[in-house]
Coordinates of C-alpha atoms and ligand atoms in Angstrom, one line a residue:
M22 CA 117.4 89.9 77.2
D23 CA 116.3 88.2 74.0
N24 CA 114.1 89.6 71.3
Q25 CA 110.9 88.3 72.6
L26 CA 111.5 90.0 75.9
N27 CA 111.4 93.7 74.9
Q28 CA 108.5 93.7 72.6
N29 CA 107.5 97.1 71.6
L30 CA 103.8 96.6 71.0
N31 CA 102.6 99.6 69.4
T32 CA 98.9 100.0 69.9
A33 CA 97.8 103.4 71.0
D34 CA 94.5 102.8 69.4
L35 CA 91.9 102.2 72.1
N36 CA 89.6 100.1 69.9
G37 CA 92.3 97.5 70.4
I38 CA 91.0 97.0 73.9
H39 CA 87.5 96.1 72.8
E40 CA 88.5 94.1 69.8
Y41 CA 90.9 92.0 71.7
S42 CA 88.6 91.6 74.6
E43 CA 85.9 90.3 72.3
L44 CA 88.3 87.8 70.7
L45 CA 89.5 86.8 74.2
S46 CA 85.9 86.2 75.5
D47 CA 85.6 83.1 73.3
I48 CA 89.1 81.9 74.0
L49 CA 89.0 82.3 77.7
K50 CA 85.6 80.7 77.9
F51 CA 86.9 77.7 76.0
R52 CA 89.9 77.4 78.3
A53 CA 88.0 77.9 81.5
R54 CA 87.5 75.0 83.9
G55 CA 84.0 76.1 84.9
E56 CA 81.1 77.7 83.1
V57 CA 82.7 81.2 83.3
P58 CA 86.5 82.1 83.2
M59 CA 87.6 83.1 86.7
A60 CA 90.2 85.8 87.3
L61 CA 92.1 86.7 90.4
V62 CA 93.7 90.1 90.5
R63 CA 95.9 90.7 93.6
T64 CA 97.1 94.2 94.3
Y65 CA 100.2 95.2 96.2
G66 CA 101.3 98.8 97.0
C67 CA 99.5 102.1 96.9
Q68 CA 96.2 103.5 95.7
Q69 CA 97.8 104.1 92.3
N70 CA 98.0 100.3 91.9
V71 CA 94.5 99.8 93.3
A72 CA 93.3 102.2 90.6
D73 CA 95.3 100.3 87.9
S74 CA 93.8 97.0 89.1
E75 CA 90.4 98.4 88.7
K76 CA 91.2 98.9 85.1
L77 CA 92.6 95.4 84.7
K78 CA 89.3 94.1 86.3
G79 CA 87.3 96.3 83.9
M80 CA 89.0 94.8 80.9
L81 CA 88.7 91.2 82.3
K82 CA 85.1 91.8 82.8
E83 CA 84.7 92.8 79.3
M84 CA 86.4 89.5 78.4
G85 CA 83.6 87.8 80.2
C86 CA 85.5 86.9 83.4
D87 CA 84.2 86.6 86.9
F88 CA 86.3 87.2 89.9
T89 CA 87.7 85.0 92.7
E90 CA 90.2 85.2 95.6
D91 CA 90.9 81.5 95.4
E92 CA 94.1 80.7 93.5
N93 CA 92.9 77.1 93.0
E94 CA 89.7 78.2 91.3
A95 CA 91.3 80.9 88.9
D96 CA 91.9 80.5 85.2
I97 CA 93.9 83.6 85.1
I98 CA 96.0 85.1 87.9
I99 CA 97.4 88.6 87.8
F100 CA 99.7 90.1 90.5
N101 CA 99.9 93.8 90.3
T102 CA 103.2 94.5 92.1
C103 CA 104.9 97.3 94.2
A104 CA 108.5 98.3 94.2
I105 CA 108.6 100.9 96.9
R106 CA 110.6 98.8 99.5
E107 CA 112.5 95.5 99.5
H108 CA 110.0 93.9 101.7
A109 CA 107.2 94.6 99.2
E110 CA 109.2 92.9 96.5
D111 CA 110.2 89.9 98.6
R112 CA 106.5 89.3 99.3
V113 CA 105.8 89.2 95.6
F114 CA 108.7 86.8 94.8
G115 CA 107.4 84.5 97.6
N116 CA 103.9 84.5 96.5
V117 CA 104.7 84.0 92.8
G118 CA 106.9 81.0 93.7
A119 CA 104.0 79.5 95.5
L120 CA 102.0 79.5 92.2
K121 CA 104.2 76.9 90.7
N122 CA 102.4 74.0 92.1
I123 CA 99.0 75.4 91.2
K124 CA 100.2 75.8 87.5
R125 CA 101.4 72.2 87.6
R126 CA 98.0 71.0 88.6
H127 CA 96.2 73.3 86.2
P128 CA 98.4 73.8 83.1
S129 CA 95.8 76.0 81.4
L130 CA 96.1 78.6 84.1
I131 CA 97.6 81.9 82.8
I132 CA 99.8 83.8 85.2
A133 CA 100.6 87.4 84.6
L134 CA 102.7 89.9 86.6
C135 CA 102.4 93.6 86.2
G136 CA 102.9 96.9 88.0
C137 CA 105.9 98.9 89.3
M138 CA 108.3 96.0 90.0
M139 CA 108.0 94.9 86.4
E140 CA 109.2 98.3 85.1
Q141 CA 112.7 97.5 86.6
E142 CA 114.8 95.7 84.1
H143 CA 116.7 93.6 86.6
I144 CA 113.4 92.4 88.2
A145 CA 111.7 91.6 84.9
E146 CA 114.7 89.7 83.8
R147 CA 114.9 87.8 87.1
I148 CA 111.2 86.9 86.9
Y149 CA 111.5 85.7 83.3
K150 CA 114.4 83.5 84.2
S151 CA 113.3 82.1 87.5
F152 CA 109.6 81.6 86.9
S153 CA 109.0 79.8 83.6
F154 CA 105.4 79.3 84.5
V155 CA 104.7 83.1 84.3
S156 CA 103.4 83.7 80.8
L157 CA 103.1 87.5 80.8
V158 CA 105.1 90.3 82.4
F159 CA 104.0 93.9 81.7
G160 CA 104.8 97.3 83.2
T161 CA 102.8 100.3 84.4
H162 CA 102.9 101.9 80.9
E163 CA 101.3 98.8 79.2
I164 CA 98.0 98.6 81.1
H165 CA 96.0 99.7 78.1
N166 CA 97.8 97.0 76.1
F167 CA 96.7 94.2 78.5
P168 CA 94.1 92.6 76.2
K169 CA 96.5 92.6 73.2
L170 CA 99.3 91.1 75.3
L171 CA 97.1 88.5 76.8
Y172 CA 95.8 87.6 73.3
S173 CA 99.4 87.3 71.9
T174 CA 100.7 85.2 74.8
I175 CA 97.7 82.7 74.5
T176 CA 97.4 82.5 70.7
E177 CA 101.1 82.5 69.8
N178 CA 101.9 80.4 72.8
H179 CA 105.0 82.3 73.9
R180 CA 106.0 84.2 76.9
I181 CA 106.0 88.0 76.7
V182 CA 107.7 90.8 78.6
A183 CA 106.5 94.3 77.7
R184 CA 107.9 97.1 79.7
G185 CA 109.6 100.5 79.6
N186 CA 107.4 102.0 76.9
D187 CA 106.8 105.4 78.6
D188 CA 105.3 107.3 75.7
G189 CA 103.9 110.0 78.0
I190 CA 100.4 109.5 76.6
I191 CA 97.4 109.2 78.9
H192 CA 95.2 106.4 77.7
E193 CA 91.6 107.5 78.6
N194 CA 88.5 105.3 78.4
I195 CA 89.9 102.1 79.6
P196 CA 87.0 100.1 81.1
T197 CA 87.1 100.2 84.9
L198 CA 85.5 98.0 87.5
R199 CA 85.7 99.8 90.8
D200 CA 86.2 97.7 94.0
G201 CA 83.9 99.8 96.2
T202 CA 80.4 101.1 95.6
F203 CA 80.5 104.2 97.8
K204 CA 84.3 104.8 98.3
G205 CA 86.3 105.3 95.1
W206 CA 89.6 106.5 93.7
L207 CA 89.9 109.1 90.9
S208 CA 93.3 109.6 89.3
I209 CA 94.0 113.1 88.3
M210 CA 97.6 112.6 87.1
Y211 CA 100.2 109.9 86.6
G212 CA 103.9 109.7 87.2
C213 CA 106.3 111.8 89.2
N214 CA 109.1 114.3 88.4
N215 CA 110.4 114.8 91.8
F216 CA 113.2 112.2 92.1
C217 CA 113.4 112.2 95.9
T218 CA 116.8 110.4 96.2
Y219 CA 115.3 107.3 98.0
C220 CA 112.3 106.7 95.7
I221 CA 111.8 104.3 92.8
V222 CA 108.4 105.8 91.7
P223 CA 109.7 108.2 89.0
Y224 CA 111.6 105.3 87.4
V225 CA 108.7 103.0 87.4
R226 CA 105.8 105.3 86.8
G227 CA 107.5 107.7 84.3
R228 CA 107.2 111.5 84.0
E229 CA 104.4 113.5 85.5
R230 CA 101.4 114.1 83.3
S231 CA 97.9 115.4 84.2
R232 CA 94.6 114.4 82.9
E233 CA 92.4 117.1 81.3
P234 CA 90.1 118.8 83.8
E235 CA 87.0 118.1 81.6
V236 CA 87.7 114.4 81.7
I237 CA 88.2 114.4 85.5
M238 CA 85.0 116.5 86.0
Q239 CA 83.0 114.0 83.9
E240 CA 84.4 111.0 85.9
A241 CA 83.6 112.8 89.2
R242 CA 80.0 113.5 88.0
D243 CA 79.6 109.9 87.0
M244 CA 80.9 108.6 90.3
I245 CA 78.6 110.9 92.2
A246 CA 75.6 109.9 90.1
A247 CA 76.6 106.2 90.7
G248 CA 76.4 106.8 94.4
Y249 CA 80.0 107.3 95.5
K250 CA 80.1 109.2 98.8
D251 CA 83.8 109.3 99.5
I252 CA 86.0 110.2 96.5
T253 CA 89.8 110.5 96.7
L254 CA 91.7 112.3 94.0
L255 CA 95.0 110.5 93.3
G256 CA 98.4 111.5 92.2
Q257 CA 102.0 111.3 93.5
N258 CA 102.0 115.0 94.0
V259 CA 98.6 116.4 93.4
N260 CA 99.9 119.9 94.2
S261 CA 101.7 120.1 90.9
Y262 CA 98.5 119.1 89.0
G263 CA 98.1 121.0 85.7
K264 CA 101.7 121.8 85.0
T265 CA 101.7 119.6 81.8
L266 CA 98.4 121.1 80.6
E267 CA 97.9 123.9 78.2
S268 CA 95.3 125.5 80.4
K269 CA 97.7 125.4 83.4
K270 CA 94.8 124.7 85.7
T271 CA 95.8 124.5 89.3
F272 CA 95.0 121.7 91.8
A273 CA 93.3 124.2 94.1
S274 CA 90.8 125.3 91.3
L275 CA 90.2 121.7 90.2
L276 CA 89.4 120.7 93.8
A277 CA 87.1 123.7 94.1
D278 CA 85.3 122.8 90.9
I279 CA 84.7 119.2 92.0
A280 CA 83.6 120.3 95.5
E281 CA 81.0 122.5 93.9
L282 CA 79.3 119.6 92.1
D283 CA 75.8 118.8 93.4
G284 CA 75.4 115.7 95.5
D285 CA 76.0 114.4 99.0
F286 CA 79.7 113.3 98.9
R287 CA 83.0 114.0 100.5
L288 CA 86.3 114.7 98.8
R289 CA 89.8 113.7 99.7
F290 CA 93.1 113.8 97.9
M291 CA 96.6 112.4 98.1
T292 CA 99.5 112.9 98.1
S293 CA 100.4 116.5 98.8
H294 CA 104.1 117.4 98.4
P295 CA 104.9 120.2 100.8
K296 CA 107.1 122.0 98.3
D297 CA 104.1 122.7 96.0
L298 CA 101.4 123.3 98.5
S299 CA 99.8 126.7 98.1
N300 CA 97.9 128.9 100.5
E301 CA 95.2 129.0 97.8
L302 CA 94.7 125.2 98.3
I303 CA 94.3 125.6 102.1
D304 CA 91.8 128.4 101.5
V305 CA 89.8 126.1 99.1
I306 CA 89.8 123.3 101.7
A307 CA 88.7 125.8 104.4
S308 CA 85.8 127.2 102.3
H309 CA 84.3 124.0 101.0
D310 CA 82.3 121.7 103.4
K311 CA 82.6 118.7 101.0
I312 CA 86.4 118.7 101.2
C313 CA 87.6 116.8 104.2
N314 CA 89.5 118.6 106.9
H315 CA 92.3 116.1 106.4
I316 CA 95.7 116.6 104.6
H317 CA 98.2 113.8 104.1
L318 CA 101.3 115.9 104.1
P319 CA 104.5 113.7 104.2
F320 CA 107.5 115.4 105.7
Q321 CA 109.8 112.3 105.6
S322 CA 112.4 113.8 108.1
G323 CA 112.5 116.6 110.6
S324 CA 116.1 117.3 110.0
D325 CA 117.0 119.9 107.3
R326 CA 120.3 118.2 106.6
I327 CA 118.4 114.9 105.7
L328 CA 115.7 116.7 103.8
K329 CA 118.4 118.2 101.6
L330 CA 120.0 114.7 101.0
M331 CA 116.5 113.5 100.2
N332 CA 116.1 116.2 97.5
R333 CA 112.7 117.3 99.0
H334 CA 113.0 121.0 98.3
Y335 CA 111.6 122.3 101.6
D336 CA 112.9 122.7 105.1
R337 CA 111.4 122.3 108.4
K338 CA 110.7 126.0 108.7
R339 CA 108.7 126.1 105.5
Y340 CA 106.9 122.9 106.4
M341 CA 105.8 124.4 109.7
E342 CA 104.6 127.5 108.0
I343 CA 102.3 125.4 105.9
V344 CA 101.1 123.4 109.0
N345 CA 100.4 126.5 111.0
Y346 CA 98.6 128.3 108.2
A347 CA 96.5 125.2 107.6
K348 CA 95.7 124.8 111.3
E349 CA 94.7 128.4 111.6
K350 CA 92.3 128.2 108.6
I351 CA 90.8 124.7 108.8
P352 CA 88.9 123.9 112.0
N353 CA 89.7 120.4 113.5
L354 CA 92.4 119.9 110.9
S355 CA 93.7 116.3 110.8
L356 CA 97.2 115.8 109.5
T357 CA 98.9 112.6 108.6
S358 CA 102.4 111.9 107.2
D359 CA 104.9 109.5 105.8
I360 CA 108.2 109.2 107.6
I361 CA 111.5 107.5 106.7
V362 CA 113.7 106.3 109.5
G363 CA 117.4 105.6 109.0
F364 CA 118.0 107.4 105.7
P365 CA 121.7 107.0 104.7
G366 CA 123.9 109.2 106.9
E367 CA 121.0 110.0 109.3
T368 CA 122.3 110.3 112.9
Y369 CA 120.5 109.8 116.2
E370 CA 120.4 113.7 116.4
D371 CA 118.7 113.9 113.0
F372 CA 116.2 111.4 114.1
Q373 CA 115.5 113.4 117.3
Q374 CA 114.6 116.2 115.0
T375 CA 112.0 114.0 113.4
L376 CA 110.6 113.1 116.8
S377 CA 110.4 116.8 117.8
L378 CA 108.5 117.6 114.6
I379 CA 106.0 114.8 115.3
K380 CA 105.4 116.2 118.8
E381 CA 105.1 119.7 117.5
V382 CA 102.5 118.9 114.7
E383 CA 100.6 116.2 116.6
Y384 CA 99.6 114.0 113.6
T385 CA 96.4 111.9 113.6
S386 CA 98.4 109.0 112.3
L387 CA 101.7 108.2 110.6
F388 CA 103.0 105.8 108.0
T389 CA 106.5 105.0 109.1
F390 CA 109.1 103.2 107.1
I391 CA 112.7 102.1 107.6
F392 CA 114.8 103.2 104.7
S393 CA 115.1 100.5 102.0
P394 CA 117.7 101.0 99.3
R395 CA 116.3 100.8 95.8
V396 CA 118.5 99.8 92.8
G397 CA 119.1 102.8 90.6
T398 CA 118.3 105.5 93.1
P399 CA 121.0 108.0 94.4
A400 CA 120.3 107.1 98.0
A401 CA 121.1 103.5 97.4
K402 CA 124.7 104.5 96.6
M403 CA 125.1 106.7 99.7
D404 CA 127.1 105.7 102.7
D405 CA 124.8 104.0 105.2
P406 CA 126.8 103.3 108.4
I407 CA 123.9 102.7 110.8
P408 CA 123.1 99.0 111.2
Y409 CA 119.4 98.0 110.6
E410 CA 119.0 96.9 114.2
E411 CA 119.8 100.4 115.4
K412 CA 117.3 101.8 112.9
S413 CA 114.7 99.4 114.2
K414 CA 115.2 100.7 117.8
W415 CA 114.7 104.4 116.5
F416 CA 111.6 103.1 114.6
S417 CA 110.1 101.7 117.9
E418 CA 110.9 104.9 119.8
L419 CA 109.0 106.8 117.1
L420 CA 106.0 104.5 117.2
K421 CA 105.8 104.9 121.0
V422 CA 105.8 108.7 120.8
Q423 CA 103.1 108.7 118.0
E424 CA 100.9 106.2 120.0
E425 CA 100.7 108.7 122.9
I426 CA 99.9 111.6 120.5
A427 CA 97.2 109.6 118.7
A428 CA 95.7 108.4 122.0
K429 CA 95.5 112.0 123.2
R430 CA 93.8 113.1 120.0
C431 CA 91.3 110.3 120.3
E432 CA 90.6 111.1 124.0
S433 CA 89.8 114.7 122.9
M434 CA 87.1 113.5 120.6
V435 CA 85.1 111.8 123.4
S436 CA 81.6 113.3 123.9
K437 CA 81.6 115.1 120.6
T438 CA 79.4 114.2 117.7
Y439 CA 80.8 113.5 114.2
R440 CA 79.3 112.9 110.8
V441 CA 80.6 109.5 109.7
L442 CA 80.4 107.4 106.5
V443 CA 79.5 103.8 107.6
E444 CA 81.9 101.5 105.8
S445 CA 81.3 97.9 106.8
A446 CA 80.0 95.5 109.5
K447 CA 82.3 93.6 111.8
P448 CA 81.7 89.9 112.7
N449 CA 80.6 91.0 116.2
G450 CA 77.7 93.0 114.6
E451 CA 79.3 96.4 115.2
L452 CA 79.5 98.9 112.3
T453 CA 82.8 100.5 111.2
S454 CA 82.7 104.1 110.1
R455 CA 85.1 106.9 109.3
T456 CA 85.1 110.6 110.2
E457 CA 86.1 113.3 107.8
E458 CA 89.4 113.4 109.7
N459 CA 89.9 109.7 108.6
I460 CA 89.5 108.4 112.1
I461 CA 87.6 105.1 112.6
V462 CA 84.5 105.0 114.9
E463 CA 82.7 101.8 115.7
F464 CA 79.1 101.7 116.9
E465 CA 76.1 99.5 117.1
G466 CA 73.7 99.7 114.2
S467 CA 71.9 98.0 111.4
E468 CA 73.7 96.8 108.3
D469 CA 71.4 98.9 106.0
L470 CA 73.4 101.9 107.2
I471 CA 76.5 100.8 105.2
G472 CA 77.3 103.4 102.6
T473 CA 75.4 106.2 104.3
F474 CA 76.3 109.3 106.4
Q475 CA 75.3 109.2 110.0
N476 CA 75.8 111.3 113.1
V477 CA 77.6 109.5 115.9
E478 CA 78.6 110.6 119.3
V479 CA 82.0 109.3 120.5
T480 CA 81.6 107.6 123.8
K481 CA 84.9 106.0 124.4
A482 CA 88.5 106.0 123.0
R483 CA 90.3 102.7 123.0
N484 CA 93.9 103.3 121.7
W485 CA 93.2 104.9 118.4
I486 CA 89.9 103.3 117.7
L487 CA 86.8 105.2 118.8
K488 CA 83.5 103.7 120.1
G489 CA 80.4 105.7 119.6
K490 CA 76.6 105.6 119.5
L491 CA 74.1 106.7 116.8
V492 CA 72.6 110.2 117.5
Ligands
SAH26 N1 104.4 110.6 96.3 C1 104.3 110.5 97.7 C2 104.8 109.1 98.3 C3 104.8 107.9 97.5 S1 105.7 106.6 98.2 C4 105.0 111.6 98.4 O1 105.9 112.2 97.9 O2 104.7 111.7 99.6 C5 105.0 106.4 99.8 C6 106.0 106.5 100.9 O3 106.9 105.5 100.9 C7 106.9 107.8 100.8 O4 106.3 108.9 101.3 C8 108.0 107.4 101.7 O5 107.8 107.7 103.0 C9 108.1 105.9 101.5 N2 109.3 105.4 100.8 C10 109.5 105.7 99.4 N3 110.7 105.1 99.1 C11 111.2 104.5 100.2 C12 112.4 103.8 100.5 N4 113.3 103.6 99.5 N5 112.5 103.3 101.7 C13 111.6 103.5 102.7 N6 110.5 104.2 102.5 C14 110.3 104.7 101.2
SF4_27 FE1 108.6 109.4 95.3 FE2 109.2 111.8 95.9 FE3 107.8 111.3 93.7 FE4 106.7 111.0 96.1 S1 107.3 112.9 95.3 S2 106.6 109.6 94.4 S3 108.4 110.3 97.4 S4 109.9 110.8 94.1
F3S28 FE1 104.4 100.9 95.0 FE2 104.2 101.7 92.6 FE3 102.7 102.7 94.4 S1 106.1 101.3 93.7 S2 103.9 102.6 96.3 S3 102.7 100.7 93.8 S4 103.5 103.8 92.7

C-alpha cells in the first residue's frame, strides 16, 4: 500500500467532530445538488453496525445533511459493511460496483465505505485498487474520525484509507441519530477477545472494552425519557461486561440497575456467550419484570468435538446445565441461538448431535449459517473435506426440524394473552407487534397504537407468525 493508504490520523480530541462538522456543513451545502445535502447510509451486518451507522447519521445530521434511500438523489453515500461470511462481502462488492455509473452521472457524489470489511487489509486494498470512484475507506476504529476524514478527502481532493488504528479507547459523546423512536440499541461494550476459530469479529472489531456503567446508565435514562420502550443492550459477549473496568462491575448487576430505572420499558440484551453466563444473571432476569424472558444463547454446535475445534470453551453438558437452570427459574423462557453447519471436519454424526440438541432445547427461533472460511482465522486453514452441496443438505434438514419445533411452540400460545409492543402497520391494515419472547403477533387495530404496549389474545398460529385480537 502506498503512503496515502495507511494514514494514521491522530485525533482523539472529540472537539474535532464538531469543528469539522461545522466546516463541512458549508462545504456540503455548496456541493449539494438540491437545497440540502442528502446522505444515504446503508448498513450491512449485525446490530453493532446498526449502532455505528446511527453515529454516522448523527454526525451527518450535524453537518446539515438530510437522509435518503435513493442512490440517485444522494450527495454522499456510505456503505457500512459486514465481514462475517463470504456472502455478506460479495453483496457489498456487487453493490459498490453498481455505484460506478451513478458517480459518472454525478461526479460530485462522495462515496465512502466503512465497517468490518474495511478493517481487513486485503479487502481495503482490493477496494482501493478496483473502485477508483470510492473516495474514502475507513475501519471500525475510525468512526469518531469520520468528519475529519471526510473533510480531508474533499478539501485535499485525494482518496483516503484509514484503518487498523485500534487504540483501545472508547470515544464517548459521538452525536447519534437513532433509527427508531421506541426501539433502540444501547452498546455496553465493544470488541471481542474470544477468538472462536471461525470468526473474523475479533480481528475487525479489536479487543474487548466496556463502557463505564455511569455512561451507560445516563444513556439508558435518556432513552427512557425520550420514549424508548424496547431497549437492547449490545455487545459481542455481554456476559463478560466489566472485565476491563476498574470497578469490575458484572453484567448481571448492570442489567439489574437498568431494569430498576423508572418508566414503562422492556429490556433485552445480546449476545450471551454460554462460557461466561452466570446463575446470578439468570436470577436477575427472573426477578425483574422489565427484563424480557428471552435469551439469545448461541451454541454453534451440539458436538463436543466440534465445540473444542471452535474454541468455544463449553461443552454440551455445561450448555444444558445453563438451559435447564434458566428454564426452571424463568417462566415461559424463550431461547434463540446461532448455529454453524459444516464446520471444517464436522461429520454427519456431529451434525446429528446439533439436531438432537435443537430438539432437546426447543428454541423459539434459530439463526443458522453454513460455515464460511474467513481469511486469517484458524478454521480457514483446517481441512474441510465435506462439499458445500452436502452441507446444504444438512442445512435443509436442520431447518425442517426447527420449523416443526417453532410451529409447535406457536401452537401452544393460541388462546393465551400476551403483552405486546406494537411496531408497525402492514399494507393490509394489520398491525405487527412483538411479545417479550420476541415472537411476532399480527392483529387488527388503529395505527395510533404503534409504539405502545397492548394486550393481545392469540387466536391463530400460522407457521411461526401468530394472529391475535386486542383484549
Ligand atoms: N458474538 C456472537 C456472535 C457474533 S457473529 C456470539 O458469540 O454468539 C453471529 C454469528 O455468525 C455467530 O454466532 C456464528 O453463528 C456466525 N458466524 C460467525 N462466523 C462465521 C463463519 N465464518 N461462517 C459461518 N457463520 C459464522
Ligand atoms: Fe465471534 Fe466468538 Fe467473539 Fe462471538 S464470541 S464475536 S463468535 S469470536
Ligand atoms: Fe458483521 Fe462486523 Fe457485525 S463482521 S456481524 S457487522 S461485528
